[in-house]
PDB file of C-alpha atoms (C1' of nucleotides) in Angstrom:
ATOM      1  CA  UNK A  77      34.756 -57.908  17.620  1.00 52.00           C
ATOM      2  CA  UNK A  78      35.705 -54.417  18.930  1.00 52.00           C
ATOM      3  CA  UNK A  79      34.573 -53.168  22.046  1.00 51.00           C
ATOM      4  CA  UNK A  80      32.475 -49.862  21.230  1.00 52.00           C
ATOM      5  CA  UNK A  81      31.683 -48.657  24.499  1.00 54.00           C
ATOM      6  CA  UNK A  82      34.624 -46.532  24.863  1.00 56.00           C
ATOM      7  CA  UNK A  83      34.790 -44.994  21.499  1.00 59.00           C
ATOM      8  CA  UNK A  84      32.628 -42.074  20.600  1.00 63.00           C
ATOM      9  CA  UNK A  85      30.430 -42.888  18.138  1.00 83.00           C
ATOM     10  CA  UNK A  86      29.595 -40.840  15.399  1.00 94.00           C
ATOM     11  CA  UNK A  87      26.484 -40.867  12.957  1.00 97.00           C
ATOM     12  CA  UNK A  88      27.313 -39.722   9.741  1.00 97.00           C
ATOM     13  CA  UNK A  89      25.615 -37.254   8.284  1.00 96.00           C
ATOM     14  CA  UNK A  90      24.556 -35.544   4.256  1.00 96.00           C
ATOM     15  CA  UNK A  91      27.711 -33.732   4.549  1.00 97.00           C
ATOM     16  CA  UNK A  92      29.883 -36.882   4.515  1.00 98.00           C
ATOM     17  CA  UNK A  93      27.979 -38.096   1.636  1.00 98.00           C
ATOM     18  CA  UNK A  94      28.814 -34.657  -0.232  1.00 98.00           C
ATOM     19  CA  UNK A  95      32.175 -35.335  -1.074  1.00 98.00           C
ATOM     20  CA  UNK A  96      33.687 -37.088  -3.883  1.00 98.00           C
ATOM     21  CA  UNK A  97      32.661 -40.323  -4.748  1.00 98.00           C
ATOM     22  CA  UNK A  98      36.003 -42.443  -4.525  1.00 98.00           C
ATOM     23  CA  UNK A  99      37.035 -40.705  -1.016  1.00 98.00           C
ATOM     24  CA  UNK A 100      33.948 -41.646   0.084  1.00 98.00           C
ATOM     25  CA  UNK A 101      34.080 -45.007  -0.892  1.00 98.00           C
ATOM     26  CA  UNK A 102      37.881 -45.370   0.727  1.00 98.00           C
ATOM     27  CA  UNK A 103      36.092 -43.689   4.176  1.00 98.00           C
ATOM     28  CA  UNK A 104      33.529 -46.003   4.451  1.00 98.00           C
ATOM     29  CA  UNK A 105      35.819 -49.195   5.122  1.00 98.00           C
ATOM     30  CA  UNK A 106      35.761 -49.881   8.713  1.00 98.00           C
ATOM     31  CA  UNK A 107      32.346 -47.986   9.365  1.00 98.00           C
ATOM     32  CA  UNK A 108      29.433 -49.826  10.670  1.00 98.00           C
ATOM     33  CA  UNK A 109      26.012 -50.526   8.766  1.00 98.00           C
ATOM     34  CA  UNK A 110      23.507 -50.609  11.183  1.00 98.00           C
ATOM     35  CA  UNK A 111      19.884 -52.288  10.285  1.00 98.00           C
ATOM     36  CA  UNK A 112      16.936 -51.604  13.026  1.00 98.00           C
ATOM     37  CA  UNK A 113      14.588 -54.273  12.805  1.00 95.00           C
ATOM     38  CA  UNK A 114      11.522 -54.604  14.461  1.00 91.00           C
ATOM     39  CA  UNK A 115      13.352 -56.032  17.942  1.00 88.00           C
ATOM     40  CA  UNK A 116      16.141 -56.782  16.521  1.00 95.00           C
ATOM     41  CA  UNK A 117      19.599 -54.905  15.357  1.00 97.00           C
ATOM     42  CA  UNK A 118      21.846 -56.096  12.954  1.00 98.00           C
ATOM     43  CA  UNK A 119      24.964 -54.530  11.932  1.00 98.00           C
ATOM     44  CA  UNK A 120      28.255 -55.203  10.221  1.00 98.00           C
ATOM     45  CA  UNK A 121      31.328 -53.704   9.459  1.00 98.00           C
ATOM     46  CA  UNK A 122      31.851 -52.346   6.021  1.00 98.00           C
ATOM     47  CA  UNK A 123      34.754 -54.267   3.915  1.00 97.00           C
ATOM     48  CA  UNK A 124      34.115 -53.614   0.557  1.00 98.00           C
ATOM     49  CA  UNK A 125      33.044 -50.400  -1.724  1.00 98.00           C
ATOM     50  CA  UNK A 126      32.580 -49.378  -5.027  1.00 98.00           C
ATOM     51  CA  UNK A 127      32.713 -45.596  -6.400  1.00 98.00           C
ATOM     52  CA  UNK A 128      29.907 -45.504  -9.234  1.00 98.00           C
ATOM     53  CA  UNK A 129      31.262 -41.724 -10.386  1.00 98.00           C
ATOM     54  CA  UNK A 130      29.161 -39.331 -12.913  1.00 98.00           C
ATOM     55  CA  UNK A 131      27.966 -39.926 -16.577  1.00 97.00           C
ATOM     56  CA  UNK A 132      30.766 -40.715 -17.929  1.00 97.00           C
ATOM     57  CA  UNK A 133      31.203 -43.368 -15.691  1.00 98.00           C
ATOM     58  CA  UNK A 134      30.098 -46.028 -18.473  1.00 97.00           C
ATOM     59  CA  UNK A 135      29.951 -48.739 -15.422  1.00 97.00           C
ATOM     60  CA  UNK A 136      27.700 -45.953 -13.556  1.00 98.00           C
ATOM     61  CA  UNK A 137      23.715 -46.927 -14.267  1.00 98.00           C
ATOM     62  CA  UNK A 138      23.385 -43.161 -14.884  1.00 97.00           C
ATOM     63  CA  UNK A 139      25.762 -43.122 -17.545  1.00 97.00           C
ATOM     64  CA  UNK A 140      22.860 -43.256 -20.064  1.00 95.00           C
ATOM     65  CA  UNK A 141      20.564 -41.019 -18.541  1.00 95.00           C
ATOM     66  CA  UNK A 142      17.869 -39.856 -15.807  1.00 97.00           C
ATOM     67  CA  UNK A 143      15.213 -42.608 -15.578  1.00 97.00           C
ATOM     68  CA  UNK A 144      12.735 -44.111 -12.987  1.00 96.00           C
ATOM     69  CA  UNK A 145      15.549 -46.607 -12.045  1.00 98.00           C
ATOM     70  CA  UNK A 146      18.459 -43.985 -12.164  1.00 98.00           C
ATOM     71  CA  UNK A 147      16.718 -41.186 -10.806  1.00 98.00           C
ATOM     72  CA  UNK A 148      17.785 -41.624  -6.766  1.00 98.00           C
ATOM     73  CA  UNK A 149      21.530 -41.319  -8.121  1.00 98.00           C
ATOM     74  CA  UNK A 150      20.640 -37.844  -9.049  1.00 98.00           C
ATOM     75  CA  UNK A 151      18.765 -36.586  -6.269  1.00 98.00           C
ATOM     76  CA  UNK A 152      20.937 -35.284  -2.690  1.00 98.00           C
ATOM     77  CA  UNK A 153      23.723 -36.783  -1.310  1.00 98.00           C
ATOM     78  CA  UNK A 154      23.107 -39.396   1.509  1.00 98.00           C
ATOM     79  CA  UNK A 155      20.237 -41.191  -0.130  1.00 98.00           C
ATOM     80  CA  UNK A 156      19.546 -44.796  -0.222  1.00 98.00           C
ATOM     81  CA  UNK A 157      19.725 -46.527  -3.941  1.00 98.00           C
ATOM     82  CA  UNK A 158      18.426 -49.935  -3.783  1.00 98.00           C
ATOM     83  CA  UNK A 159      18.108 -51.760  -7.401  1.00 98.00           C
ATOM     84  CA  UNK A 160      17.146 -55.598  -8.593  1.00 98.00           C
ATOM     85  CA  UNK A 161      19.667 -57.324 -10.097  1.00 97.00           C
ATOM     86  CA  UNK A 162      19.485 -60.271 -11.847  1.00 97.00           C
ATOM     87  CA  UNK A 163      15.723 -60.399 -11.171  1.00 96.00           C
ATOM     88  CA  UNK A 164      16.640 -62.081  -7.605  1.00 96.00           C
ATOM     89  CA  UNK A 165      18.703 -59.770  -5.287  1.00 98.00           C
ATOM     90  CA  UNK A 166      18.897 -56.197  -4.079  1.00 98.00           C
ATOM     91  CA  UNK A 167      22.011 -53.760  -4.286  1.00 98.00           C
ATOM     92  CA  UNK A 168      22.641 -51.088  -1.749  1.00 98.00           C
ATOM     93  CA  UNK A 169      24.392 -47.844  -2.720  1.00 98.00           C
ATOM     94  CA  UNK A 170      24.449 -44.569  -0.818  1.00 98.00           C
ATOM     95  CA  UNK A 171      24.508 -41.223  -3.189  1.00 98.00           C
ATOM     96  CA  UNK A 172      26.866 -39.024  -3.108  1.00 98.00           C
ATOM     97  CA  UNK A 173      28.089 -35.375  -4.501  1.00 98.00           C
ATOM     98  CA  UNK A 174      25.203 -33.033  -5.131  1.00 97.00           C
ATOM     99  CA  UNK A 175      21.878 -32.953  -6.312  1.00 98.00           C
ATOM    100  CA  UNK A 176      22.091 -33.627 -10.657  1.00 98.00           C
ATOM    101  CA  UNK A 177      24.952 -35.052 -10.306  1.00 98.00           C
ATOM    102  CA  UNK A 178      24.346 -38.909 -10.528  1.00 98.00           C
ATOM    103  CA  UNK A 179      27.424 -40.495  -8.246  1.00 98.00           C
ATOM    104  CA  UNK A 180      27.122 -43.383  -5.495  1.00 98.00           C
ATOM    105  CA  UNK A 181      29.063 -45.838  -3.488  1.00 98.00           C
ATOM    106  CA  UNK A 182      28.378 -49.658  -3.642  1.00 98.00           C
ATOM    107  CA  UNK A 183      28.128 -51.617  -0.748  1.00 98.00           C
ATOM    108  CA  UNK A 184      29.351 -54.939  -1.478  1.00 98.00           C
ATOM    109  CA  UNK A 185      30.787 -56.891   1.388  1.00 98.00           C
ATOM    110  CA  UNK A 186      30.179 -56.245   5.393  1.00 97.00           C
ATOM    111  CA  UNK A 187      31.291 -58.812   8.279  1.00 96.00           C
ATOM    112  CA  UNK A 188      28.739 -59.122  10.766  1.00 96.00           C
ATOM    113  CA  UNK A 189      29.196 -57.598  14.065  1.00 97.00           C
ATOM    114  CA  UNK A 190      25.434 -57.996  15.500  1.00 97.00           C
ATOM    115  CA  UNK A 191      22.105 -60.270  15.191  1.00 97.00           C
ATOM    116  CA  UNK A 192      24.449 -62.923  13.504  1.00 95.00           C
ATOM    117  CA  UNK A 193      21.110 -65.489  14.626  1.00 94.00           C
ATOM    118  CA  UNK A 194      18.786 -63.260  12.928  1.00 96.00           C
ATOM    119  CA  UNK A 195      21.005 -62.854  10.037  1.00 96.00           C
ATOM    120  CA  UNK A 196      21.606 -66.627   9.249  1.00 95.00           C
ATOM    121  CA  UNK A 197      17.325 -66.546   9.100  1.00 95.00           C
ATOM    122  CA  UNK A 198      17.465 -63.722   6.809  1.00 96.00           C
ATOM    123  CA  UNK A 199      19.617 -65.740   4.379  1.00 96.00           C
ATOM    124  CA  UNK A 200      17.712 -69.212   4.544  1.00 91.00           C
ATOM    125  CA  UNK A 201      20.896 -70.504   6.184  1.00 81.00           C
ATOM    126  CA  UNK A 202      19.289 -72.151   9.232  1.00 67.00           C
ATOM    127  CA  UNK A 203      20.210 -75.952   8.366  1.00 57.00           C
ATOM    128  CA  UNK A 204      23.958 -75.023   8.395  1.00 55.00           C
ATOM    129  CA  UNK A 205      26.452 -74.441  11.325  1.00 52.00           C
ATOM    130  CA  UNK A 206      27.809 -71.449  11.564  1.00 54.00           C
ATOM    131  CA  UNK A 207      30.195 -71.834  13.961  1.00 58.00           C
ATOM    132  CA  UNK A 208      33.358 -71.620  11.523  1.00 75.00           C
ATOM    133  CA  UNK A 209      34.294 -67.964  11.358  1.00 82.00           C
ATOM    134  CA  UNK A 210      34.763 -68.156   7.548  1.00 80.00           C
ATOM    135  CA  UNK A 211      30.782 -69.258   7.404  1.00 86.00           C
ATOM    136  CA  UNK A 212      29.855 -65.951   9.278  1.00 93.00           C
ATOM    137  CA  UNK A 213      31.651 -64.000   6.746  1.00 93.00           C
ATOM    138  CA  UNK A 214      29.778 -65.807   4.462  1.00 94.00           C
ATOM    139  CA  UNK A 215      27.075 -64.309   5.461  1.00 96.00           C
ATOM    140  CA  UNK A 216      27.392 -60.820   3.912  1.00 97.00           C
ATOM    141  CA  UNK A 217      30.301 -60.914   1.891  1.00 96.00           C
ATOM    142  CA  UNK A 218      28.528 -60.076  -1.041  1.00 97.00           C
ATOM    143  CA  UNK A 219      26.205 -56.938  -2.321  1.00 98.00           C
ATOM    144  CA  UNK A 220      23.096 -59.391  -2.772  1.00 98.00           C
ATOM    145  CA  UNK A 221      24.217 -61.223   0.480  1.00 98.00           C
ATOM    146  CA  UNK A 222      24.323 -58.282   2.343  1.00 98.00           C
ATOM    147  CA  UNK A 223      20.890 -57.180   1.425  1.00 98.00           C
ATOM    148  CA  UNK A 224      19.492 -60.192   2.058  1.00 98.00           C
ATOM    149  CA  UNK A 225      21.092 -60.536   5.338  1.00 98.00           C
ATOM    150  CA  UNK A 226      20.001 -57.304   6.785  1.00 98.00           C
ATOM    151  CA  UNK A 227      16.260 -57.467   5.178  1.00 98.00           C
ATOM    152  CA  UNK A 228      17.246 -54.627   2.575  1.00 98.00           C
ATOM    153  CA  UNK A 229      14.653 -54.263  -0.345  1.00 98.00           C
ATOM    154  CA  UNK A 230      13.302 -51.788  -2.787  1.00 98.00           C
ATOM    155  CA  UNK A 231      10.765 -50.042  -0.195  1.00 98.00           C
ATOM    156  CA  UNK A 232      14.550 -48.531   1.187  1.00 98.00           C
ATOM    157  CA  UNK A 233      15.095 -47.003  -1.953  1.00 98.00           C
ATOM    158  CA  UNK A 234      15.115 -42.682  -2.425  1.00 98.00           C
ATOM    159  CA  UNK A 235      14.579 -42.047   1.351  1.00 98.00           C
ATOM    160  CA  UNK A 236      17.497 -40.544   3.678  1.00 98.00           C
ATOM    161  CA  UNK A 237      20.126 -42.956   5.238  1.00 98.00           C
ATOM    162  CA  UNK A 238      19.001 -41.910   9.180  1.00 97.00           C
ATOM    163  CA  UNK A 239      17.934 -43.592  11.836  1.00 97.00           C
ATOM    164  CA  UNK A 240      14.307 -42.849  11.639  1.00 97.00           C
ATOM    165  CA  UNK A 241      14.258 -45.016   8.460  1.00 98.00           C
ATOM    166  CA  UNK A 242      16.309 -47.803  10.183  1.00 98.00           C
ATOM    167  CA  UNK A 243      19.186 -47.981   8.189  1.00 98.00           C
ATOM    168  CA  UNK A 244      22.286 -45.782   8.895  1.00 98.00           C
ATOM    169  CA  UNK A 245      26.334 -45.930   9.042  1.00 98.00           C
ATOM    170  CA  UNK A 246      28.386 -44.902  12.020  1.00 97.00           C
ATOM    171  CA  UNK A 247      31.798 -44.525  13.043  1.00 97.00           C
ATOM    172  CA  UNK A 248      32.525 -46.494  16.154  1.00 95.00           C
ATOM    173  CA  UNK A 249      36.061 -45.644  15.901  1.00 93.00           C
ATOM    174  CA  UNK A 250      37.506 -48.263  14.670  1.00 95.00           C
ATOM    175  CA  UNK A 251      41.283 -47.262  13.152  1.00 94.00           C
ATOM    176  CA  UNK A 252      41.608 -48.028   9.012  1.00 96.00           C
ATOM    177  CA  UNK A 253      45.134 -47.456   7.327  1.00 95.00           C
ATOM    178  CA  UNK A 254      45.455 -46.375   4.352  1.00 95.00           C
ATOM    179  CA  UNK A 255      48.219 -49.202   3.870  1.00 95.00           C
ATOM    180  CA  UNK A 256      45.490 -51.567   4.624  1.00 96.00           C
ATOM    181  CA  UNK A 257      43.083 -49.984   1.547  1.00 97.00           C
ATOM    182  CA  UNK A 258      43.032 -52.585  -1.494  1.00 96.00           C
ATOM    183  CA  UNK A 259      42.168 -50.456  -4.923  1.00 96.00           C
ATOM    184  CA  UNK A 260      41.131 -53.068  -7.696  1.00 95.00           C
ATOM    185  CA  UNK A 261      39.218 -53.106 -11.049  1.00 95.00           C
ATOM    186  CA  UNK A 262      35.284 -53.357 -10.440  1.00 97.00           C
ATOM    187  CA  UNK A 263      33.905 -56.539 -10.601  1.00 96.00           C
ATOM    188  CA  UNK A 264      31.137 -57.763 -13.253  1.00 96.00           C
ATOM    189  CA  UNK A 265      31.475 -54.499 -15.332  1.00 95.00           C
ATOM    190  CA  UNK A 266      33.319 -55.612 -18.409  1.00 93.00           C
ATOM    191  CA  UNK A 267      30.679 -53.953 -20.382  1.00 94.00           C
ATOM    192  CA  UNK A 268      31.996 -50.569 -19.770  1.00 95.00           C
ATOM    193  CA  UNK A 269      34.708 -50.408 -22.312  1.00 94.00           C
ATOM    194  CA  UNK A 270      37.630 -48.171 -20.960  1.00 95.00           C
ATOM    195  CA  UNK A 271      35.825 -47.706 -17.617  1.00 96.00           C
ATOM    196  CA  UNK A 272      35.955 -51.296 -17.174  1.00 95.00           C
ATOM    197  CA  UNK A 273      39.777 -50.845 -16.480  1.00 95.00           C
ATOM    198  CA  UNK A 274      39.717 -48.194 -13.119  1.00 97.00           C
ATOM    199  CA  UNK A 275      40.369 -49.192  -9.834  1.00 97.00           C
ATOM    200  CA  UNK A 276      37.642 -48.086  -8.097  1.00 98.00           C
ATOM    201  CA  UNK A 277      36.725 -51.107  -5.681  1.00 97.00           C
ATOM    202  CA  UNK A 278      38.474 -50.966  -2.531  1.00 97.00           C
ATOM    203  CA  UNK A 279      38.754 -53.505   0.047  1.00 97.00           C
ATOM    204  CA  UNK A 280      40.356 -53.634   3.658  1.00 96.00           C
ATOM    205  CA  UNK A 281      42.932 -56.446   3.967  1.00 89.00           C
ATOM    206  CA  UNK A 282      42.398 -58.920   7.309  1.00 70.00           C
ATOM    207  CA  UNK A 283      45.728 -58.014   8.306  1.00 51.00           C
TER     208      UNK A 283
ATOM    209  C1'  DC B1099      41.068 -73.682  -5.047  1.00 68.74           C
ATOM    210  C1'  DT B1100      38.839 -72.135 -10.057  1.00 68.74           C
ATOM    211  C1'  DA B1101      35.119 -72.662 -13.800  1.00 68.74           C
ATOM    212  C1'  DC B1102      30.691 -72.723 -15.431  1.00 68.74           C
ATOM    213  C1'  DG B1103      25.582 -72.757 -15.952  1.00 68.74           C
ATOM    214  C1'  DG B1104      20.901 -71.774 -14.282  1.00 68.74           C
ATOM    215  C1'  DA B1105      17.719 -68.934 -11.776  1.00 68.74           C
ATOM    216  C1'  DT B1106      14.559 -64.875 -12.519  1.00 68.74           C
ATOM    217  C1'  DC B1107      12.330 -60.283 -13.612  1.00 68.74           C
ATOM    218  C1'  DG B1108      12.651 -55.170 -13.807  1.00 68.74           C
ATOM    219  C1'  DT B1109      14.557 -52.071 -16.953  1.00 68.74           C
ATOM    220  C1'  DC B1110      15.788 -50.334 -21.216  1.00 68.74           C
ATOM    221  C1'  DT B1111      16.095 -50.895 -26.507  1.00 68.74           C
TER     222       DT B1111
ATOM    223  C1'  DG C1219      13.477 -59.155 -26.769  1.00 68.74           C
ATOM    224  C1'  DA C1220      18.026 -58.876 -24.334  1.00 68.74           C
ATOM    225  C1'  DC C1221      20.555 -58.477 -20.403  1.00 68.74           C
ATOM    226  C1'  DG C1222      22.382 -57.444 -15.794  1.00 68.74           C
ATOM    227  C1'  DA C1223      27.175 -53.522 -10.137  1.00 68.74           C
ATOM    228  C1'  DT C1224      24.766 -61.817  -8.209  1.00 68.74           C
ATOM    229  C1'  DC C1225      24.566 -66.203  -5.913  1.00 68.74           C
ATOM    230  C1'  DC C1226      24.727 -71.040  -5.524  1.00 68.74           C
ATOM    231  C1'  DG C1227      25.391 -75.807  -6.676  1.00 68.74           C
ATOM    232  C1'  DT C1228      28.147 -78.872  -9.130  1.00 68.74           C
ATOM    233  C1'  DA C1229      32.326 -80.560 -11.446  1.00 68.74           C
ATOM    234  C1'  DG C1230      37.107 -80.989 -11.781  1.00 68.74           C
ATOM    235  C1'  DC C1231      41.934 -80.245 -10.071  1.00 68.74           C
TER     236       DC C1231
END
DNA sequence: CTACGGATCGTCT
DNA sequence: GACGATCCGTAGC
């Protein structure tokens, strides 16, 4: 894992999250997801996005409308949107754009970086060995994974990404290529007729 | 490696 | 009443 200590590291802020949905999707590869516990950090280094882009995003839960669920996507920029899927696991998204206009990124794969013990409690992995790299990636390689992994739930959901509520993103530096960005179709949204077809996942290659 | 079915419940029709 | 921005175990190659 890198070394952070001699990279300035950078908090970001509302104003990141202001910008359009697929740049800030593409800019959040290679940040870090940080997760303050009560004496414990956990954090990981974001591989995986999804832009989730306006009403006419038929993918985008907002595409039919403001409700209790949806509402978050349409408040300011920077928020946490944490939803139940499948009646088992929690998704994390971060809103962006502006207030009324529903938009957010996806979270859906980090590789750990810290509290790797804590994290293989979190996800009722404790009977395995995780000392194969390919098992720590395991870990959080997935949006419900990842949730599970750094104890995100529903009582996340609508408040600010900061530190004061113990879940934020920073930049510790670490250098992402553009030649390295992977744009592909979103997964598990065949539903969404035309929409279904836009590359709006994007992954960082290992190389 | 890919393919498939079950789990499980809040949300929306 | 139907279904989902998922995960895991099992089966087969």
């Amino acid at each position: 894992m890198p070394k952070n200590i001699f990279l300035e590291i950078r908090v970001l802020k509302r104003d990141f999250f202001k910008n359009d949905t697929i740049w800030v999707a593409r800019k959040l590869l290679g940040k870090v997801l940080v997760r303050r516990r009560a004496n414990q950090m956990l954090a990981g280094r974001i591989m995986e996005t999804e832009a989730y882009h306006g009403a006419d995003d038929l993918a985008c839960h907002a595409s039919r409308g403001k409700t209790s669920r949806t509402k978050v996507m349409f408040g300011k920029p920077g928020r946490i949107y944490v939803y139940l899927i499948y009646g088992k696991y929690y998704c994390l998204n971060i809103v962006t754009m502006k207030t009324d206009f529903p938009a957010a990124v996806l979270i859906r794969s980090i590789e750990p970086i810290e509290g790797i013990e804590k994290m293989i409690i979190n996800r009722g992995k404790e009977k395995n060995n995780f000392s194969d790299k390919k098992k720590i990636i395991g870990l959080s390689n997935g949006p419900g994974k990842l949730c599970q992994a750094l104890q995100v739930d529903k009582s996340l959901n609508g408040k600010e990404l900061n530190k004061m509520n113990g879940l934020w993103v920073k930049d510790d530096g670490f250098l992402v290529k553009e030649a390295n960005i992977i744009a592909s179709k979103r997964i598990g949204v065949d539903y969404a007729r035309h929409c279904r077809d836009w590359e709006w996942n994007f992954s960082l290659s290992n190389k």
